[in-house]
Coordinates of C-alpha atoms and ligand atoms in Angstrom, one line a residue:
X150 CA 34.6 -17.7 14.4
X151 CA 32.1 -16.0 16.4
X152 CA 31.0 -18.2 19.7
X153 CA 27.5 -17.5 19.2
X154 CA 25.4 -16.4 16.0
X155 CA 21.6 -16.3 16.3
X156 CA 19.7 -15.7 12.8
X157 CA 15.9 -14.3 13.6
X158 CA 13.1 -13.4 11.5
X159 CA 14.1 -9.7 9.4
X160 CA 11.9 -6.9 10.1
X161 CA 9.3 -8.7 12.3
X162 CA 8.8 -7.6 16.3
X163 CA 8.8 -11.0 17.0
X164 CA 11.2 -12.0 15.6
X165 CA 13.9 -9.5 17.3
X166 CA 12.2 -10.1 20.5
X167 CA 12.4 -13.9 19.9
X168 CA 15.9 -13.0 19.2
X169 CA 17.1 -10.7 22.3
X170 CA 15.4 -13.3 24.6
X171 CA 17.1 -16.1 23.1
X172 CA 20.5 -13.8 23.9
X173 CA 19.2 -13.2 27.0
X174 CA 18.7 -16.8 27.9
X175 CA 22.2 -18.3 26.0
X176 CA 24.2 -15.8 28.1
X177 CA 22.0 -16.3 31.7
X178 CA 21.9 -20.1 31.4
X179 CA 24.8 -21.7 28.8
X180 CA 28.1 -19.3 28.5
X181 CA 28.7 -15.1 28.3
X182 CA 28.7 -14.7 25.1
X183 CA 30.4 -11.0 24.5
X184 CA 29.2 -10.3 21.1
X185 CA 26.9 -12.1 19.3
X186 CA 26.9 -12.6 15.3
X187 CA 23.1 -11.4 14.7
X188 CA 22.0 -11.7 11.5
X189 CA 18.6 -10.9 10.0
X190 CA 16.7 -13.5 7.6
X191 CA 14.1 -13.1 4.9
X192 CA 11.4 -15.2 3.2
X193 CA 12.3 -15.7 -0.3
X194 CA 11.6 -17.6 -3.7
X195 CA 14.5 -20.0 -3.8
X196 CA 17.3 -20.7 -1.1
X197 CA 16.7 -19.4 2.5
X198 CA 20.3 -20.5 4.3
X199 CA 23.3 -18.9 2.4
X200 CA 26.6 -20.8 3.5
X201 CA 27.2 -17.8 6.5
X202 CA 23.8 -18.4 7.9
X203 CA 25.8 -21.1 10.4
X204 CA 29.2 -19.5 10.5
X205 CA 28.8 -19.7 14.3
X206 CA 30.7 -21.8 16.9
X207 CA 27.1 -22.3 17.9
X208 CA 23.9 -21.3 15.6
X209 CA 21.0 -20.7 16.5
X210 CA 17.6 -20.0 14.4
X211 CA 15.2 -17.9 16.0
X212 CA 11.1 -17.2 14.7
X213 CA 12.5 -18.6 11.5
X214 CA 12.5 -21.9 9.2
X215 CA 14.1 -25.4 10.0
X216 CA 17.7 -26.2 8.6
X217 CA 18.7 -29.8 8.4
X218 CA 22.3 -28.1 8.6
X219 CA 24.0 -30.2 10.7
X220 CA 25.8 -27.2 12.5
X221 CA 22.4 -25.3 13.1
X222 CA 22.6 -26.1 17.3
X223 CA 19.3 -24.7 19.0
X224 CA 15.7 -23.6 17.2
X225 CA 12.6 -22.5 17.6
X226 CA 9.7 -21.8 15.8
X227 CA 6.7 -21.2 15.9
X228 CA 5.1 -20.9 11.8
X229 CA 2.9 -24.1 10.8
X230 CA 5.0 -23.8 7.2
X231 CA 8.3 -24.1 8.9
X232 CA 9.5 -27.4 7.5
X233 CA 10.7 -26.6 3.3
X234 CA 10.4 -30.3 2.9
X235 CA 9.5 -33.7 4.4
X236 CA 13.2 -34.5 4.7
X237 CA 13.6 -31.4 6.8
X238 CA 10.6 -32.5 9.2
X239 CA 11.4 -36.0 9.4
X240 CA 15.5 -34.7 10.1
X241 CA 13.9 -32.6 13.0
X242 CA 11.7 -35.1 14.4
X243 CA 14.5 -37.4 14.8
X244 CA 16.6 -34.6 16.3
X245 CA 17.5 -35.7 20.0
X246 CA 19.4 -32.9 21.3
X247 CA 16.7 -31.5 23.1
X248 CA 17.6 -28.1 22.0
X249 CA 15.4 -28.3 18.6
X250 CA 12.1 -26.8 19.8
X251 CA 8.0 -26.1 17.3
X252 CA 5.0 -25.0 18.4
X253 CA 2.3 -24.4 15.3
X254 CA -0.1 -23.1 18.4
X255 CA 1.9 -20.7 19.9
X256 CA 0.9 -17.4 19.2
X257 CA 4.2 -15.9 19.5
X258 CA 8.0 -17.3 19.2
X259 CA 8.9 -15.5 21.9
X260 CA 6.8 -16.2 24.6
X261 CA 7.3 -19.7 23.2
X262 CA 11.2 -19.7 23.5
X263 CA 11.0 -17.5 27.4
X264 CA 8.4 -20.4 28.4
X265 CA 10.0 -23.7 26.8
X266 CA 13.8 -22.6 28.4
X267 CA 12.0 -21.6 31.7
X268 CA 10.8 -25.4 32.1
X269 CA 13.4 -26.9 30.2
X270 CA 16.5 -25.3 31.3
X271 CA 15.5 -22.7 34.8
X272 CA 15.6 -19.8 32.9
X273 CA 14.3 -16.8 34.7
X274 CA 12.5 -14.3 31.8
X275 CA 11.1 -11.8 34.7
X276 CA 13.5 -9.1 33.4
X277 CA 12.3 -9.5 29.6
X278 CA 8.7 -9.8 31.1
X279 CA 7.1 -6.6 29.0
X280 CA 8.7 -7.6 25.8
X281 CA 7.5 -10.9 26.0
X282 CA 4.2 -10.0 26.2
X283 CA 4.2 -7.2 23.6
X284 CA 5.3 -10.1 21.2
X285 CA 2.7 -12.2 22.5
X286 CA 0.3 -9.4 21.8
X287 CA 1.2 -8.2 18.4
X288 CA 2.7 -11.4 17.0
X289 CA -0.6 -13.1 18.2
X290 CA -3.0 -9.9 16.5
X291 CA -4.7 -9.7 20.1
X292 CA -5.4 -6.6 19.9
X293 CA -8.3 -5.1 21.4
X294 CA -10.1 -3.3 18.3
X295 CA -8.2 -2.7 14.8
X296 CA -7.7 1.2 15.5
X297 CA -5.0 -0.1 18.2
X298 CA -3.3 -1.7 15.7
X299 CA -3.7 0.8 13.1
X300 CA -3.2 4.2 14.9
X301 CA 0.6 2.9 17.3
X302 CA -0.6 5.3 19.7
X303 CA 1.2 2.6 22.1
X304 CA 4.9 2.9 22.6
X305 CA 5.3 -0.4 21.7
X306 CA 3.1 0.0 18.5
X307 CA 5.3 2.4 17.4
X308 CA 8.9 0.4 17.6
X309 CA 6.9 -2.7 15.9
X310 CA 6.5 -0.3 12.5
X311 CA 9.9 0.9 13.0
X312 CA 11.3 -2.3 12.8
X313 CA 9.7 -3.6 10.0
X314 CA 10.2 0.1 8.3
X315 CA 13.7 0.7 9.3
X316 CA 16.2 0.7 6.0
X317 CA 19.5 1.2 8.7
X318 CA 20.8 -2.5 8.6
X319 CA 22.9 -1.4 12.5
X320 CA 18.7 -1.4 13.8
X321 CA 17.6 -4.3 14.5
X322 CA 20.8 -6.4 15.5
X323 CA 21.5 -3.1 17.8
X324 CA 18.0 -3.8 19.7
X325 CA 18.8 -7.1 20.0
X326 CA 21.8 -6.5 21.8
X327 CA 20.0 -3.8 24.0
X328 CA 16.4 -5.3 24.5
X329 CA 18.4 -8.3 26.0
X330 CA 20.1 -6.4 28.5
X331 CA 17.4 -3.5 29.1
X332 CA 13.6 -3.1 29.9
X333 CA 11.2 -2.0 27.3
X334 CA 10.1 1.2 27.9
X335 CA 13.8 2.2 28.7
X336 CA 14.2 1.5 25.3
X337 CA 11.5 3.3 23.9
X338 CA 12.4 6.6 24.8
X339 CA 16.0 6.8 23.5
X340 CA 16.6 9.0 20.9
X341 CA 18.2 6.7 18.4
X342 CA 14.6 4.8 18.2
X343 CA 12.1 8.0 18.9
X344 CA 14.6 10.0 15.8
X345 CA 14.1 8.2 12.6
X346 CA 10.2 6.5 14.5
X347 CA 8.5 10.5 14.2
X348 CA 8.9 10.4 9.9
X349 CA 8.2 7.1 9.8
X350 CA 5.3 7.4 11.8
X351 CA 4.3 10.5 9.5
X352 CA 4.7 8.3 6.4
X353 CA 2.4 5.4 8.6
X354 CA -0.7 7.8 8.9
X355 CA -0.4 8.6 4.9
X356 CA 0.3 5.2 3.6
X357 CA -3.1 4.3 6.2
X358 CA -5.0 6.5 4.1
X359 CA -3.5 5.5 0.5
X360 CA -4.7 2.0 1.3
X361 CA -8.0 2.8 3.0
X362 CA -9.0 4.6 -0.6
X363 CA -7.6 1.7 -2.8
X364 CA -9.4 -0.8 -0.5
X365 CA -12.0 -2.7 -2.6
X366 CA -14.2 -5.1 -0.6
X367 CA -16.3 -7.9 -2.3
X368 CA -17.5 -11.0 -0.8
X369 CA -15.7 -10.1 2.6
X370 CA -12.7 -10.2 0.9
X371 CA -10.5 -6.8 0.9
X372 CA -7.9 -6.4 -2.3
X373 CA -5.2 -3.9 -3.1
X374 CA -2.4 -3.7 -4.8
X375 CA 0.6 -1.2 -3.7
X376 CA 3.1 -3.0 -6.0
X377 CA 3.8 1.4 -6.9
X378 CA 4.9 2.1 -3.8
X379 CA 8.1 0.2 -3.9
X380 CA 7.1 -0.5 0.4
X381 CA 7.8 -4.6 0.9
X382 CA 5.8 -4.4 4.3
X383 CA 2.9 -2.3 5.2
X384 CA 0.7 -2.8 8.5
X385 CA -1.9 -5.6 8.0
X386 CA -5.0 -4.5 10.0
X387 CA -5.8 -1.6 7.9
X388 CA -8.9 -2.9 5.9
X389 CA -10.4 -4.3 9.8
X390 CA -10.3 -0.9 10.6
X391 CA -11.2 0.6 7.3
X392 CA -14.5 -1.8 7.0
X393 CA -15.4 -4.3 10.1
X394 CA -17.0 -6.6 8.0
X395 CA -14.0 -7.7 5.9
X396 CA -12.9 -11.4 6.7
X397 CA -9.8 -12.1 4.5
X398 CA -7.4 -9.8 3.1
X399 CA -5.1 -10.4 -0.1
X400 CA -2.8 -7.8 -0.9
X401 CA 0.1 -7.4 -3.6
X402 CA 3.7 -5.8 -2.8
X403 CA 6.8 -5.1 -4.1
X404 CA 10.0 -4.6 -2.7
X405 CA 13.3 -4.5 -3.8
X406 CA 14.3 -8.1 -3.3
X407 CA 10.3 -9.7 -4.1
X408 CA 7.7 -9.3 -5.4
X409 CA 4.4 -10.2 -2.6
X410 CA 1.0 -11.5 -2.0
X411 CA 0.1 -11.0 1.4
X412 CA -2.7 -13.2 2.7
X413 CA -4.7 -12.3 6.0
X414 CA -7.6 -12.8 8.5
X415 CA -9.3 -10.5 10.5
X416 CA -8.0 -11.3 13.8
X417 CA -11.5 -9.8 15.4
X418 CA -13.6 -12.8 13.4
X419 CA -11.8 -16.0 13.3
X420 CA -14.8 -17.8 14.2
X421 CA -15.7 -16.4 10.0
X422 CA -12.5 -18.0 8.8
X423 CA -13.4 -21.1 6.5
X424 CA -9.2 -20.9 5.0
X425 CA -6.0 -22.7 5.9
X426 CA -4.2 -19.4 4.3
X427 CA -0.7 -21.6 5.3
X428 CA -2.0 -24.6 2.9
X429 CA -3.3 -21.4 0.5
X430 CA 0.5 -20.1 0.3
X431 CA 2.0 -23.3 0.8
X432 CA 0.7 -24.2 -3.0
X433 CA 2.9 -21.1 -4.6
X434 CA 5.9 -21.8 -2.5
X435 CA 4.6 -19.4 0.1
X436 CA 4.3 -20.3 4.3
X437 CA 3.1 -18.9 7.1
X438 CA 0.2 -19.5 9.8
X439 CA -4.3 -20.9 9.1
X440 CA -4.7 -16.8 10.2
X441 CA -2.0 -15.2 8.1
X442 CA 1.0 -15.9 5.2
X443 CA 2.8 -14.7 2.8
X444 CA 3.5 -15.5 -1.0
X445 CA 6.9 -14.5 -2.3
X446 CA 7.9 -14.1 -6.4
X447 CA 11.0 -12.6 -7.7
X448 CA 10.9 -8.5 -8.1
X449 CA 10.5 -9.4 -11.9
X450 CA 7.2 -11.3 -11.5
X451 CA 4.9 -9.1 -10.8
X452 CA 2.4 -9.7 -13.6
X453 CA 2.5 -13.6 -11.7
X454 CA 1.9 -12.3 -8.4
X455 CA -0.9 -10.4 -9.5
X456 CA -2.6 -13.2 -11.7
X457 CA -2.2 -15.7 -8.9
X458 CA -3.9 -12.6 -6.2
X459 CA -6.9 -12.9 -8.4
X460 CA -7.0 -16.2 -7.9
X461 CA -7.1 -16.7 -4.4
X462 CA -9.2 -13.9 -3.7
X463 CA -11.6 -15.9 -6.0
X464 CA -11.2 -19.0 -3.8
X465 CA -11.7 -16.6 -0.5
X466 CA -15.0 -15.7 -1.7
X467 CA -16.6 -18.9 -2.6
Ligands
MN19 MN1 6.7 -14.4 14.7

């Protein structure tokens, strides 16, 4: 049994950064575990936590949903849709361990976690400063303009792409271990990062062109369907870079494990957002944040996903 197991939001910069930050904190302030187990978690239709999710002596979940399982000992999240049921939320509210934390107003789980354990346990976040700051920028979409989020000229933005697009199951766990002990800029120069990045960057620039060509903008809502591409995650900002008058995006994609609707709102036009996207997604069993959310369908229910996407796009136009 591993002394510590960390479940984190997989293929997400904030999920990876939260896991690295938690690992550093845990070793600095709780106990120096040599070899934690790291488990990437994905949203999907149906049961999220398998039996192996809580296989450690201590089990942490970061940037991902709450679980009532008594084996869960640490939890940090900032998703509005953190609780699958009212009973889960009641269990969180009744928790007296002082080790489970939720702030749906936090821009990133990473900075929320860092400032929480700094205040409650006297942890020093300064060795991970760059990582924490970039997680806040990326997960909070605090970019100065949509071009920065689409051209990916900054190395940490390229790392975001690598984390989102990699098919190597060892890459995120390795990153978490390295980011917990070394500064971000140093890791960004490593060949095991720059090597796999170059084909992904080339592919990214192709996808940007392809998505831009497919976008249909109507009534402030950009819709596009990428189900034929077989990609689970596509850069969220392409539509805003393509036409800055876009207020919402509704896209359909299909990865190996799910068909997915992604809902977004223009970070540079939040004053025009009239809908809570997490609430809309929750009606279909999905979730997220007021400004960005997603709905997972079983992989064979692409038609249902497309129908629901059309209904939601109409609702956002009204
Ligand atoms: Mn997050």
